[in-house]
PDB file of C-alpha atoms and ligand atoms in Angstrom:
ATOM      1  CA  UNK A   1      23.842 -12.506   9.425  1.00  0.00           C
ATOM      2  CA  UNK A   2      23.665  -8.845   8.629  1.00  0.00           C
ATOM      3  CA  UNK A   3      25.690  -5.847   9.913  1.00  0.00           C
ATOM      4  CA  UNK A   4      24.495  -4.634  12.971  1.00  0.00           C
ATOM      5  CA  UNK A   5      24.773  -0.866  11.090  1.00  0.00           C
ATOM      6  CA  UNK A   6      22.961  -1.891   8.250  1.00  0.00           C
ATOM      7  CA  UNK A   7      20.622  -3.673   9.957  1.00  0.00           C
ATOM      8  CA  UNK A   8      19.576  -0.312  12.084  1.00  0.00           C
ATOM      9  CA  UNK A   9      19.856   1.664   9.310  1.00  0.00           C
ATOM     10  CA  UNK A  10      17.695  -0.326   6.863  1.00  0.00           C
ATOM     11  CA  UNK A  11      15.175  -0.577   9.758  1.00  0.00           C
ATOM     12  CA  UNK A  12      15.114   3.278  10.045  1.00  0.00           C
ATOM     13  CA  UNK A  13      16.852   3.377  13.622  1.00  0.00           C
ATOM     14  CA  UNK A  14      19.506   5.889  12.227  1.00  0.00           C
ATOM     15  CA  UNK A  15      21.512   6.226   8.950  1.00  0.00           C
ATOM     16  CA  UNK A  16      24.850   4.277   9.099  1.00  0.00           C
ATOM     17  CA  UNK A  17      26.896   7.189   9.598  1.00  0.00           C
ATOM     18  CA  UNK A  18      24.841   7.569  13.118  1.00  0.00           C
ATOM     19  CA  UNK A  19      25.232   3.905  14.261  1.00  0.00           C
ATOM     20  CA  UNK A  20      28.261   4.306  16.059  1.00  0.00           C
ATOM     21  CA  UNK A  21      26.994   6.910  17.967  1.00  0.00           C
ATOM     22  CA  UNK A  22      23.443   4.939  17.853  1.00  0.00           C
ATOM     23  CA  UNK A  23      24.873   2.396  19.847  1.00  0.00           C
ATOM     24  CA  UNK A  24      26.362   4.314  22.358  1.00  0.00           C
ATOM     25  CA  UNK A  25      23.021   5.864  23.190  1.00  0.00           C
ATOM     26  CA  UNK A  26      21.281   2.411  23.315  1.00  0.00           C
ATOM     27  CA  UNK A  27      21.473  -0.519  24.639  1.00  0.00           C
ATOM     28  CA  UNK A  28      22.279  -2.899  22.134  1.00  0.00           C
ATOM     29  CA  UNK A  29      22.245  -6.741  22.525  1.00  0.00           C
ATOM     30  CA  UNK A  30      23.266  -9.644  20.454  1.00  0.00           C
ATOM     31  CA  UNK A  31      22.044 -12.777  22.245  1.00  0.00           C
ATOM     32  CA  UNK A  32      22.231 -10.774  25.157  1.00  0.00           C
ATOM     33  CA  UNK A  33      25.557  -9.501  24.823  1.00  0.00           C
ATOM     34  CA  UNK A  34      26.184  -6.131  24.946  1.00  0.00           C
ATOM     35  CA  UNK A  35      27.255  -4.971  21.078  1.00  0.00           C
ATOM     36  CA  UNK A  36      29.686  -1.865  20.576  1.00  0.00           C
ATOM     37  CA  UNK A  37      30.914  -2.559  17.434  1.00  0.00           C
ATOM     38  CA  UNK A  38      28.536  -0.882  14.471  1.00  0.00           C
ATOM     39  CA  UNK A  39      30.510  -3.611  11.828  1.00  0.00           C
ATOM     40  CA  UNK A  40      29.271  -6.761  14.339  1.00  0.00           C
ATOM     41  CA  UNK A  41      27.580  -9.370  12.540  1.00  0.00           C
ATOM     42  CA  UNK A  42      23.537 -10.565  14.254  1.00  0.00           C
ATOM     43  CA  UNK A  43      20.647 -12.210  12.912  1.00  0.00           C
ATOM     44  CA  UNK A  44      17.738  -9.831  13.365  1.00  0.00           C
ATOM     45  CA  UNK A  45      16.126 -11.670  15.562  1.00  0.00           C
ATOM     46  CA  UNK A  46      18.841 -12.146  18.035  1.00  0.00           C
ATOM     47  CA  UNK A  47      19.152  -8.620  18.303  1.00  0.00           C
ATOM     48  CA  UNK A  48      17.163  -6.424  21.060  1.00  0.00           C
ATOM     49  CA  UNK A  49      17.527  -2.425  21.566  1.00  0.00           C
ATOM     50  CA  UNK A  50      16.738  -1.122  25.015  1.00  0.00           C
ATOM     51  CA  UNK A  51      15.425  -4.744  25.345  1.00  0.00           C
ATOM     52  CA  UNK A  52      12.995  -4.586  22.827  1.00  0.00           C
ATOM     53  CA  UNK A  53      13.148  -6.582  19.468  1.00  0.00           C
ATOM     54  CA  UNK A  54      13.708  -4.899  16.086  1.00  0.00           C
ATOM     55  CA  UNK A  55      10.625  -3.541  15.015  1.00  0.00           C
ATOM     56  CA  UNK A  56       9.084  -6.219  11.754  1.00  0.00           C
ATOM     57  CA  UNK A  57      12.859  -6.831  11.099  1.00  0.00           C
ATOM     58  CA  UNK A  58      11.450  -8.889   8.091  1.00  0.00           C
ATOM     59  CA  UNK A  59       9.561  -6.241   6.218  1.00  0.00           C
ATOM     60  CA  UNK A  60       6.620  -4.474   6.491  1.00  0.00           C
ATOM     61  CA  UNK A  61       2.721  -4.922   4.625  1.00  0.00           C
ATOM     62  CA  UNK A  62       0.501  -2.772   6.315  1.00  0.00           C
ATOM     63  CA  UNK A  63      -3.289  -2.074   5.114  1.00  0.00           C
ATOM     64  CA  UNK A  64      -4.296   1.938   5.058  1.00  0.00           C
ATOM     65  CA  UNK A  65      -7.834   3.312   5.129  1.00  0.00           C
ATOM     66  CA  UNK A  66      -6.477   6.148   2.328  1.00  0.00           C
ATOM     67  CA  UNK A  67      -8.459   9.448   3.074  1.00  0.00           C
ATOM     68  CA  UNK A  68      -9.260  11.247   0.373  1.00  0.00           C
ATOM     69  CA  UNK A  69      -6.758  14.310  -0.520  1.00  0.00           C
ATOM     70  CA  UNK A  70      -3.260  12.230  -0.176  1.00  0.00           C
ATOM     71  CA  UNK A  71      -1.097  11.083  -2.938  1.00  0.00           C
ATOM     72  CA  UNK A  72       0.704   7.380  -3.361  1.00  0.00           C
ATOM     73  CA  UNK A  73       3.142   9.129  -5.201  1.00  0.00           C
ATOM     74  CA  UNK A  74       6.623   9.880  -3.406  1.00  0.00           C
ATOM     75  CA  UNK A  75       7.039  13.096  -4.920  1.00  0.00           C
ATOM     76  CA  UNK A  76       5.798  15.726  -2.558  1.00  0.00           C
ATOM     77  CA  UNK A  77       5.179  18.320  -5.302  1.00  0.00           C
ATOM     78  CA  UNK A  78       2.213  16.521  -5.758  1.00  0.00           C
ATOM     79  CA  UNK A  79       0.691  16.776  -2.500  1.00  0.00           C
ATOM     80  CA  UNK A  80       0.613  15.156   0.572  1.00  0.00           C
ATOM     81  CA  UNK A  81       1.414  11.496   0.663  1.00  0.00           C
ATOM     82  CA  UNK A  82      -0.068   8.588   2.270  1.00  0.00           C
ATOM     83  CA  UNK A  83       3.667   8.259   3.438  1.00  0.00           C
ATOM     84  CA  UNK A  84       3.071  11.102   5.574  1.00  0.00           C
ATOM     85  CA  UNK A  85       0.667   9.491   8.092  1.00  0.00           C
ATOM     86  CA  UNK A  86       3.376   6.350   8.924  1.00  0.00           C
ATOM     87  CA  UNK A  87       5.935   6.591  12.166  1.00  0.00           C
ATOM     88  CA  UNK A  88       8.873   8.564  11.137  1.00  0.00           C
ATOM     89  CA  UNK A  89      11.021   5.329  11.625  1.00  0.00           C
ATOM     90  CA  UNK A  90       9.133   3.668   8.910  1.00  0.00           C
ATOM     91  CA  UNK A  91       9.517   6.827   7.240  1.00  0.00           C
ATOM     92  CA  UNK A  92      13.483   6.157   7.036  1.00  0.00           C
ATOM     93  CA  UNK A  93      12.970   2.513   6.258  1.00  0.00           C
ATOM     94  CA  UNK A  94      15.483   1.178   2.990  1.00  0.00           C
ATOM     95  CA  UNK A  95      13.514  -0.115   0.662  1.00  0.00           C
ATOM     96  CA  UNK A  96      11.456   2.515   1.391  1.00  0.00           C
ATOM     97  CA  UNK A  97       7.607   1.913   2.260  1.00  0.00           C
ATOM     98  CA  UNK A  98       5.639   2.132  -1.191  1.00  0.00           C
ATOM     99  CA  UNK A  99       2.154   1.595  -1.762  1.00  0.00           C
ATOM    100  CA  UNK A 100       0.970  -1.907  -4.039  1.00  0.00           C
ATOM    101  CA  UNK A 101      -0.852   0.247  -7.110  1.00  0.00           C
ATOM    102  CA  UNK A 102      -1.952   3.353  -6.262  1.00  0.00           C
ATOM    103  CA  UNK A 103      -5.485   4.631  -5.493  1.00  0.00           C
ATOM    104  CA  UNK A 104      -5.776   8.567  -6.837  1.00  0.00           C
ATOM    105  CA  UNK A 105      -5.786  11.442  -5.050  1.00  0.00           C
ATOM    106  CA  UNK A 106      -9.605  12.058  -4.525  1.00  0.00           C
ATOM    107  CA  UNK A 107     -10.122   8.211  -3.821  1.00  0.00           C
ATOM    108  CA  UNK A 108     -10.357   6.662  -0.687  1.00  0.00           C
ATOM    109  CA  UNK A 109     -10.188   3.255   1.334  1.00  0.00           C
ATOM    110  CA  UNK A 110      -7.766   0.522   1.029  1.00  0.00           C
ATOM    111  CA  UNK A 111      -4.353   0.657  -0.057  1.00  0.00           C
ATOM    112  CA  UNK A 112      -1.398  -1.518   0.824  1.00  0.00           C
ATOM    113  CA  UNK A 113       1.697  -0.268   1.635  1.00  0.00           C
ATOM    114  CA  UNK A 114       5.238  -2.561   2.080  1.00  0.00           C
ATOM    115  CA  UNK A 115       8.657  -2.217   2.406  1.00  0.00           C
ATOM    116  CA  UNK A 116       9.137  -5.757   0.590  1.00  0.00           C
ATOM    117  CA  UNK A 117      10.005  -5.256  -3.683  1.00  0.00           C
ATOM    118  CA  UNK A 118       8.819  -8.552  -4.373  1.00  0.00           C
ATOM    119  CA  UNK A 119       5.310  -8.489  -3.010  1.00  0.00           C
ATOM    120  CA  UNK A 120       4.598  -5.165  -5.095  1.00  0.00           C
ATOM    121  CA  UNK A 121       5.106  -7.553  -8.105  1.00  0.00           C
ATOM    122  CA  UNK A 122       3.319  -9.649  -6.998  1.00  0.00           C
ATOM    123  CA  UNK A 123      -0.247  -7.879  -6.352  1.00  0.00           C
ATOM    124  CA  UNK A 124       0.252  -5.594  -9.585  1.00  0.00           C
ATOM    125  CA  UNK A 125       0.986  -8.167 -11.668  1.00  0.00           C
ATOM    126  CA  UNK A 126      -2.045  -8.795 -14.176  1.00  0.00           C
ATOM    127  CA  UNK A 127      -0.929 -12.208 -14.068  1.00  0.00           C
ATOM    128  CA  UNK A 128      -2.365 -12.307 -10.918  1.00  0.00           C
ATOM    129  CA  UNK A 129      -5.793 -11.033 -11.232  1.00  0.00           C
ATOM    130  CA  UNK A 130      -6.332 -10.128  -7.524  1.00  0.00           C
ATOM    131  CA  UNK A 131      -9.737  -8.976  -7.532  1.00  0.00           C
ATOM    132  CA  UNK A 132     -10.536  -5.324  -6.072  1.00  0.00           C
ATOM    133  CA  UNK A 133     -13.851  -4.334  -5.179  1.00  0.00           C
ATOM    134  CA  UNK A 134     -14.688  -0.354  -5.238  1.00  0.00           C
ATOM    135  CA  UNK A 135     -17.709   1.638  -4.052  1.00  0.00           C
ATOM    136  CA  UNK A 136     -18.720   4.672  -6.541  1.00  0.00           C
ATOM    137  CA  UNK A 137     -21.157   7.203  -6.201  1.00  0.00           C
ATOM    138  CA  UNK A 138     -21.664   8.905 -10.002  1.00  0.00           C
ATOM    139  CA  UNK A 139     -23.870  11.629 -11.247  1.00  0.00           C
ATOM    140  CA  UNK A 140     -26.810   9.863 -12.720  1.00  0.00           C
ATOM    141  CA  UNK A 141     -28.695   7.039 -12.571  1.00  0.00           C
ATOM    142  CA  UNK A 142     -27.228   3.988 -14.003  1.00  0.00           C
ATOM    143  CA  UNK A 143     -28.768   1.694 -16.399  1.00  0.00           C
ATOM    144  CA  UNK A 144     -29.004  -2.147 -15.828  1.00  0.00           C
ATOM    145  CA  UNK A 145     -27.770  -2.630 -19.358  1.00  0.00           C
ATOM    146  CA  UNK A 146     -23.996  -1.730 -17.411  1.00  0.00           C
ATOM    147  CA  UNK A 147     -23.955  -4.667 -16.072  1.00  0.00           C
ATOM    148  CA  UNK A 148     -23.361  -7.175 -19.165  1.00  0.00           C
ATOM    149  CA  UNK A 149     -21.602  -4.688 -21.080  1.00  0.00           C
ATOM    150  CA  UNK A 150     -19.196  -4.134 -18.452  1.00  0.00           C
ATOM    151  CA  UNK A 151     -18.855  -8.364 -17.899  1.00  0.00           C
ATOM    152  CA  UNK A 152     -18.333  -8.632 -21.787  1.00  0.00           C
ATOM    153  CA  UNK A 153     -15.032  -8.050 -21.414  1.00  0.00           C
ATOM    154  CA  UNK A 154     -14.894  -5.912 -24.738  1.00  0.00           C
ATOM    155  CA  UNK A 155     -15.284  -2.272 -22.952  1.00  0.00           C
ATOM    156  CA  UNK A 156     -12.435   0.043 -24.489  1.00  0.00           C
ATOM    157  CA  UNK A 157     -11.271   2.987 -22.887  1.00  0.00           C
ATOM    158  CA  UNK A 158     -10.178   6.305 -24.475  1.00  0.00           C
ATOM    159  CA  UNK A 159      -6.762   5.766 -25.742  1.00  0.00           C
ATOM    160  CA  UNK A 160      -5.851   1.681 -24.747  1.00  0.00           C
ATOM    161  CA  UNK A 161      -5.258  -0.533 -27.169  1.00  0.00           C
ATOM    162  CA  UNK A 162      -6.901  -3.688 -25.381  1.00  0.00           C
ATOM    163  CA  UNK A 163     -10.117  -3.747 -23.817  1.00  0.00           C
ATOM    164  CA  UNK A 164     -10.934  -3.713 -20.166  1.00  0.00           C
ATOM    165  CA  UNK A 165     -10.974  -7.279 -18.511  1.00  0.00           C
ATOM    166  CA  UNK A 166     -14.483  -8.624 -17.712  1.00  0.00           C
ATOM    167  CA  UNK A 167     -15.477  -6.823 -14.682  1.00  0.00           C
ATOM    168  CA  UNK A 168     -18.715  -7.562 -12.228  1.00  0.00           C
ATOM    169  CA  UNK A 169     -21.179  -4.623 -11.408  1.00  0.00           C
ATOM    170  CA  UNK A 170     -23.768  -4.383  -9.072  1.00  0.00           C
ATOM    171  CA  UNK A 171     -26.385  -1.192  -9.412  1.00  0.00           C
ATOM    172  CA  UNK A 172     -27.438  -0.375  -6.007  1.00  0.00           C
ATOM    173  CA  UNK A 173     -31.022   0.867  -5.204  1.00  0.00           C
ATOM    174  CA  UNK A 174     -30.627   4.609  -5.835  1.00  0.00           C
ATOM    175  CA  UNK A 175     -29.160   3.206  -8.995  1.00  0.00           C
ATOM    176  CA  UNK A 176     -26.385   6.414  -8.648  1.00  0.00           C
ATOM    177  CA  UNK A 177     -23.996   3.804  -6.526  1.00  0.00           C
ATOM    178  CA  UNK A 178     -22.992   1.165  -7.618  1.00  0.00           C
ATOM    179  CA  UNK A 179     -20.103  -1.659  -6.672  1.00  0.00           C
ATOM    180  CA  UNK A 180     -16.936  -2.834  -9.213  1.00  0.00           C
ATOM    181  CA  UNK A 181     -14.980  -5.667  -9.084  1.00  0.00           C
ATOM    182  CA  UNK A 182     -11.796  -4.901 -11.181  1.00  0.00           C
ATOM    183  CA  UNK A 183      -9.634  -7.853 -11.700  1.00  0.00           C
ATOM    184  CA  UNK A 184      -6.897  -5.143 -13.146  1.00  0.00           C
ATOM    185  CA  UNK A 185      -5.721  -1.653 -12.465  1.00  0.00           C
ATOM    186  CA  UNK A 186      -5.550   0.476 -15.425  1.00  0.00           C
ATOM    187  CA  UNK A 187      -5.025   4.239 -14.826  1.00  0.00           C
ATOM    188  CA  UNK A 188      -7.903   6.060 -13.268  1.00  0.00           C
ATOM    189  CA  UNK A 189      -9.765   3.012 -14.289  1.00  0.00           C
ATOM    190  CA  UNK A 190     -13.145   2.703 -12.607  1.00  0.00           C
ATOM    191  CA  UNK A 191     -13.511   6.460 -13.684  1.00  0.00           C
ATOM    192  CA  UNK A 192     -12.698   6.025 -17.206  1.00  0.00           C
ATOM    193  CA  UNK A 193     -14.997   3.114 -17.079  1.00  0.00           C
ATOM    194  CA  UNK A 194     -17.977   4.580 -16.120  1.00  0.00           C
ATOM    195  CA  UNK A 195     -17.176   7.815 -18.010  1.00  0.00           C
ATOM    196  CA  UNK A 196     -16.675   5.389 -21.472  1.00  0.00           C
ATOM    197  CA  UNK A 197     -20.503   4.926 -20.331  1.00  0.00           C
ATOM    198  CA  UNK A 198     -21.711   8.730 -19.966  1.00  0.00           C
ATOM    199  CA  UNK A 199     -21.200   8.606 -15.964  1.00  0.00           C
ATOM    200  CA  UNK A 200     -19.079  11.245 -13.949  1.00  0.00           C
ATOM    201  CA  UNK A 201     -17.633   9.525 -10.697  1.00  0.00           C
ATOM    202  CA  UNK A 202     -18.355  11.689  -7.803  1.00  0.00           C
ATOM    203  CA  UNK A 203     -16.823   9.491  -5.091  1.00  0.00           C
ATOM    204  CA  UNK A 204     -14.948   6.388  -4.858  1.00  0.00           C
ATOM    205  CA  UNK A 205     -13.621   3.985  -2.187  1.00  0.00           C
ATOM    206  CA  UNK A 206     -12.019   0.741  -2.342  1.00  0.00           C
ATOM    207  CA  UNK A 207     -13.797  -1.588   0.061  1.00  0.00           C
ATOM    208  CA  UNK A 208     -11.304  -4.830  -0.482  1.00  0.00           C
ATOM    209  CA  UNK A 209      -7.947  -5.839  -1.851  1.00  0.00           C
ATOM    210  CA  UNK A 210      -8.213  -9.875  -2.336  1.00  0.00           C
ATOM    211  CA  UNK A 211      -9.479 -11.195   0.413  1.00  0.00           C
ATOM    212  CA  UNK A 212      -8.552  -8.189   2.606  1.00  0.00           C
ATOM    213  CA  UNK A 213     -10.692  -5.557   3.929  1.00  0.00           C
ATOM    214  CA  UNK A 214     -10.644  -2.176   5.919  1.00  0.00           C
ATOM    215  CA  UNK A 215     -12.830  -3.680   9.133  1.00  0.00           C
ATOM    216  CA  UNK A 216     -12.695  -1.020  11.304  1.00  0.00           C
ATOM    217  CA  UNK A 217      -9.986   1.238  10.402  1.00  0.00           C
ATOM    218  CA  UNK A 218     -10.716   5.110  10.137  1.00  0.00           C
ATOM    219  CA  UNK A 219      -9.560   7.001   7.651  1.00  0.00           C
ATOM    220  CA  UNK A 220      -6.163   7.717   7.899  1.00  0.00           C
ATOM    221  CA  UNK A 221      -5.307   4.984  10.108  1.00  0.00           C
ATOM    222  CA  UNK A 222      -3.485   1.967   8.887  1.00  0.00           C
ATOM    223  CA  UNK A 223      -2.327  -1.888  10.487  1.00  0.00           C
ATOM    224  CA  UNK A 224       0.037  -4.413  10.089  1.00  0.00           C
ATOM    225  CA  UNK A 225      -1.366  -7.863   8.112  1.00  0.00           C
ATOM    226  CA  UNK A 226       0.031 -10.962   8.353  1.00  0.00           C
ATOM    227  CA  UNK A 227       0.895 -12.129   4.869  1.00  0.00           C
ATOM    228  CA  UNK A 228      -1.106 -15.389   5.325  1.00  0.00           C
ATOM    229  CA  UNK A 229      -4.118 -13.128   5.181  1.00  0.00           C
ATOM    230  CA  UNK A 230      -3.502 -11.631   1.673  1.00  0.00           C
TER     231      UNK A 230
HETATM  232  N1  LIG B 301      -9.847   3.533 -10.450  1.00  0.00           N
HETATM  233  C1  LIG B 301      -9.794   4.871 -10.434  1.00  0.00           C
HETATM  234  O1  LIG B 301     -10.312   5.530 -11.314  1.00  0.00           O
HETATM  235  N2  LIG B 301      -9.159   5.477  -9.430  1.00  0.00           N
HETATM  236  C2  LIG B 301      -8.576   4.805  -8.414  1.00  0.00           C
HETATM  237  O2  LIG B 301      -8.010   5.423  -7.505  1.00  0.00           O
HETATM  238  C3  LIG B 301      -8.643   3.411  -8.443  1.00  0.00           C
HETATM  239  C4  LIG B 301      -9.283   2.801  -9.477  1.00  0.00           C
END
């Protein structure tokens, strides 16, 4: 049991200060009963607003096709964010939505955003070595030699102290795009990878998180997942 006020304002509906005044504008049901009283105690689920139920009163994980251009970052100095593109009630959620890692700027495909602390420790954690595939386009032809050195496990990047984890490449036919499975997520990683190797990324997309993949989301445009799925 939660405070109806709390509830609305965790959920973005309005700050707590408004929820007086929220539920005067709305109709507000506990089990059916009209609620007045912003300090009222409801399980989420018993609760409906203009008879509708609370909108994923239990947290949100939602998978984003990133475009290229927006920042994970919350800081808007640094651009626009990938918060930007989500319903302004999301927007106002507390926790706030975050993304799980962060892809850069100029890469694109899937990210994960959520709402829920705990599930942001769990896919960063190395511990958990959820694998992430990435498509990269680079300036010159790649040499099949890559492919052991980068599943050696012994590849050290420009200023780390351990070396990158065994990772699994696959040279594609124009040998200047090629596919990474990263079982980590070291800064800028793929790029420092293939720059430790002479190679200057030109673009890059994540294809999969786990066992989770864009299907047919445009860029820019983002869904729910069940967490059974990840
Ligand atoms: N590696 C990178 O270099 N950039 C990303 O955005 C993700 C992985």
């Amino acid at each position: 049991m939660r405070r109806l006020d709390l509830l609305l304002a965790n959920l973005g509906y309005c700050s707590r200060r408004e929820a007086r005044d929220f539920l005067k504008r709305h109709a507000i049901t506990v089990k059916g009963i009209t609620a007045r009283n912003p300090a009222d105690k409801a399980r989420a689920e018993d609760v409906r607003i203009d008879g509708e139920p609370l909108d994923h009163p239990d947290g949100l994980l939602l998978v984003l096709n990133k475009p290229t251009g927006l920042v994970c970052s919350h800081d808007e100095r640094e651009g626009p964010r990938v918060y930007d593109l989500l319903p302004e009630r999301w927007r106002a959620r507390n926790p706030q939505v975050t993304s799980i890692g962060r892809l850069d700027k100029d890469t694109s495909g899937l990210i994960l955003l959520t709402d829920q602390t705990e599930l942001v420790h769990k896919y960063t954690s190395p511990k958990h070595k959820v694998p992430k595939l990435y498509g990269a386009t680079v300036d010159r032809e790649l040499s099949p030699d890559l492919v052991p050195l980068f599943a050696a496990g012994t590849l050290l990047l420009d200023g780390e102290d351990t070396p990158c984890a065994p990772a699994s490449l696959r040279i594609l036919d124009d040998r200047r795009t090629a596919e990474l499975v990263l079982t980590e997520g070291k800064y800028h990683q793929v790029r420092r990878m293939f720059a430790a190797v002479g190679a200057t990324v030109l673009t890059l997309h994540r294809v999969q998180f786990g066992k989770l993949a864009l299907g047919d989301l445009v860029p820019g445009a983002f869904r729910p997942v069940g967490e059974s799925e990840i």
